[in-house]
Amino acid sequence: MAEIVIKGVAKQFGAFTALHSVDLTIHDQEFMVLLGASGCGKTTLLRIIAGLETPSQGEVWIGGRRVDHLPPRARGIAMVFQNYAVFPHLTVFENIAFGLRMAKLPQAEVTRRVTRTAELMHIEQLLKRYSGELSGGQRQRVAVARALAMEPDVILMDEPLSNLDALLRLEMRAELKGVLAASKTTTIYVTHDQVEAMSLADRISVMNGGFIVQADKPTQVYRNPAARFVGSFIGNPPMNFLPAKRGENGRWHVAGKDFDGPDVAAAEFAIRPEDMHPAKAGLEAEVRVVEPLGPHTLVTAQVAGQPFRAVLESDRAISPGEVITLAPIPDRIRWFDPETQEAIA
Amino acid sequence: MARALPYLLLLPASLFLLVFFFYPFGLVVVESMTRGGEWTTENFTRMTGHWKFSTAFWNTIWLTAIVVPVQLIMALTMASLVQKLKTGRSGLLYIFAIPLGISDLAAGLVWLAIFEQSGFLNSILHAFGIIDRPQLFLGYQSLWVIFLAVVLAEIWRATAIMMVIIVAGMGLIPKEYNEAAEVFGASRWQRFTKVTLPLLRPSLQTALILRILMAFEVFAVVVALGGTTLPVLMGETFQWQFQLQDRGVAAAYAMVILGLSVAFSLVVLRLLHVPKGARI
């Protein structure tokens, strides 16, 4: 049992505020991804949970125990670092065994756990090598094996895949998901890669400017962004936004068309690029760039002078300069408050 | 041509070394093994037969055996502290490095000014009423005081060179290793012994070899503080060459110092060897 509760955690570095009073609960055995651009505070939050950084305010609870005053080793955690931090002066075996030796486990148990995790990560043939003789991907596997060998309550991962090349990243992503699900540990995973976040997470916490903007299931974060930022950050290409004007009987004028909308004073219209299809009636878009991507075609256009992207079926030929009409799927339209930037339910 | 260029450019320096270092060095080797133009071991038997040889030999060894470990521990401690500083780091490094700018003879004289009969130590002890007249600290009756004074002067003079090398070496170790060790349960001391020290081996090699060679060649500090009362190998070399005018025995002494230097360098290289794949 290792539920992690973060209560009002804030962190200042001098005059710079890296985290503004963050509250977050990560359930036992949950895979939580902290997602955000660099400088959003996600790594700082992870390091505070690890104990490598002390919070300026707030509390961190792991498994019902308050840990923010404890050193990292007393927290029941293991960590995978961005640059792996596989000790160069130790063999792969001794690297994986490092934490077990520090915990003074008997040799037989050390051997058993190292062998088991090495097999799990498919590095059993590398146990006698030094890290200088390993590729980036192999080092990554050693770092994960070292964390798993601790059989910790919580595994913390700081951008573990960001230094791998694209193909390897894809392979490791799937493998990590399987291994971590089987290990039943609570995982906190920091990344700036939204695809990684979507594919791995039970829940995603989207962070921006030291705040958690939304913490929810990947599909929820994608479909129902809690704030304009989430819509503009997640999705490739991101959400389209258009200004809207309140019209008669609850209708909203958007780029010369009328849509049903919320009953508020001001709102902004938003739609994901793939939630539209060419139709007789709809938003008039002047096509600027056409990028065929195989299964889909990415169209960059202008709607009412605003940049606007659409992902369309590739069966229809579209050429730059053309004006097409795009009909948004009604129940995929989202509205945001232009003042608070928050979603209007 | 382009490939030969670096070699060509390095050629003058290499020739200079060959001519002005290896040639005279060869001469000294030959000198130590000849007497009156004949090959002989007499220089060495004369050297070892002299009553001062074993004293000088063991004095040198003991000085090295005490000074170098003390300096190593001090340098490691100071470097670890300097490493943790956020501000004023370079200022402190400059202060620590001041003794490096002083020649070893000057360093010896500084400490002589403290220990001699009209020196600072006597003045202070007298001022506090601990002694009623000046004491002779550096006399032949109290050899151990001379020894201690030399140890102090050497530590004062040459710890900084080790520290500077170790600070540079510590700067090369990525912070993540220490953090990883911390997360995986290592205490502060364990992080130092299990992570920092092993990763510091290349710098320790350099620092130790440099310092041990310097220690075997200790001379000016000893002369300043003890004259010939505390014989050391380098002092004896000087004595035989210039006072006793026996170049052969002086060369034999030089060979002994060389032999010690080579042997201990090899020991350090072997002990602190880093396997090929195990470097940072």
PDB file of C-alpha atoms in Angstrom, chain A residues 47 52 72-73 77-79 81-89 98-99 102 130-133 146-147 150, chain B residues 175-188 190-191 194-195 198-199 201 275 277-280:
ATOM      1  CA  ARG A  47      12.511  15.641  -6.628  1.00  0.00           C
ATOM      2  CA  LEU A  52      16.331  15.315  -3.220  1.00  0.00           C
ATOM      3  CA  PRO A  72      15.399   9.782   0.424  1.00  0.00           C
ATOM      4  CA  ARG A  73      16.534   6.399   1.714  1.00  0.00           C
ATOM      5  CA  ILE A  77      11.219   4.839  -3.037  1.00  0.00           C
ATOM      6  CA  ALA A  78      13.414   3.997  -6.005  1.00  0.00           C
ATOM      7  CA  MET A  79      14.222   6.321  -8.855  1.00  0.00           C
ATOM      8  CA  PHE A  81      17.194   9.246 -13.564  1.00  0.00           C
ATOM      9  CA  GLN A  82      17.117  11.090 -16.861  1.00  0.00           C
ATOM     10  CA  ASN A  83      20.791  10.335 -17.542  1.00  0.00           C
ATOM     11  CA  TYR A  84      20.372   6.889 -15.952  1.00  0.00           C
ATOM     12  CA  ALA A  85      23.099   7.535 -13.330  1.00  0.00           C
ATOM     13  CA  VAL A  86      24.375   3.988 -13.788  1.00  0.00           C
ATOM     14  CA  PHE A  87      27.576   3.984 -11.712  1.00  0.00           C
ATOM     15  CA  PRO A  88      30.522   3.759 -14.122  1.00  0.00           C
ATOM     16  CA  HIS A  89      32.843   2.123 -11.593  1.00  0.00           C
ATOM     17  CA  PHE A  98      23.689  -1.254  -5.033  1.00  0.00           C
ATOM     18  CA  GLY A  99      20.542  -0.503  -3.061  1.00  0.00           C
ATOM     19  CA  MET A 102      23.095  -0.660   1.235  1.00  0.00           C
ATOM     20  CA  TYR A 130      30.669  -1.870 -17.009  1.00  0.00           C
ATOM     21  CA  SER A 131      28.371   0.968 -17.993  1.00  0.00           C
ATOM     22  CA  GLY A 132      30.995   2.320 -20.422  1.00  0.00           C
ATOM     23  CA  GLU A 133      30.510  -0.845 -22.458  1.00  0.00           C
ATOM     24  CA  ARG A 146      18.151  -1.246 -10.256  1.00  0.00           C
ATOM     25  CA  ALA A 147      14.925   0.472  -9.250  1.00  0.00           C
ATOM     26  CA  MET A 150      14.526  -2.612  -4.505  1.00  0.00           C
TER      27      MET A 150
ATOM     28  CA  LYS B 175      25.688  15.190  -9.572  1.00  0.00           C
ATOM     29  CA  GLU B 176      23.239  12.434 -10.517  1.00  0.00           C
ATOM     30  CA  TYR B 177      25.564   9.672  -9.257  1.00  0.00           C
ATOM     31  CA  ASN B 178      25.471  11.103  -5.776  1.00  0.00           C
ATOM     32  CA  GLU B 179      21.715  11.560  -5.915  1.00  0.00           C
ATOM     33  CA  ALA B 180      21.221   8.019  -7.170  1.00  0.00           C
ATOM     34  CA  ALA B 181      23.334   6.698  -4.306  1.00  0.00           C
ATOM     35  CA  GLU B 182      21.311   8.809  -1.883  1.00  0.00           C
ATOM     36  CA  VAL B 183      17.994   7.477  -3.195  1.00  0.00           C
ATOM     37  CA  PHE B 184      19.279   3.894  -3.102  1.00  0.00           C
ATOM     38  CA  GLY B 185      20.108   4.139   0.571  1.00  0.00           C
ATOM     39  CA  ALA B 186      23.712   5.314   0.908  1.00  0.00           C
ATOM     40  CA  SER B 187      24.547   7.518   3.872  1.00  0.00           C
ATOM     41  CA  ARG B 188      26.726  10.612   3.425  1.00  0.00           C
ATOM     42  CA  GLN B 190      28.862   5.698   2.090  1.00  0.00           C
ATOM     43  CA  ARG B 191      28.280   8.100  -0.801  1.00  0.00           C
ATOM     44  CA  LYS B 194      31.316   4.085  -2.554  1.00  0.00           C
ATOM     45  CA  VAL B 195      30.757   6.739  -5.205  1.00  0.00           C
ATOM     46  CA  PRO B 198      36.063   5.428  -6.778  1.00  0.00           C
ATOM     47  CA  LEU B 199      35.038   7.986  -9.385  1.00  0.00           C
ATOM     48  CA  ARG B 201      40.533   7.593  -8.847  1.00  0.00           C
ATOM     49  CA  PRO B 275      39.275  -0.654 -15.879  1.00  0.00           C
ATOM     50  CA  GLY B 277      34.839   0.457 -19.497  1.00  0.00           C
ATOM     51  CA  ALA B 278      34.537   1.831 -15.971  1.00  0.00           C
ATOM     52  CA  ARG B 279      35.447   5.456 -16.662  1.00  0.00           C
ATOM     53  CA  ILE B 280      33.014   8.335 -16.386  1.00  0.00           C
TER      54      ILE B 280
END
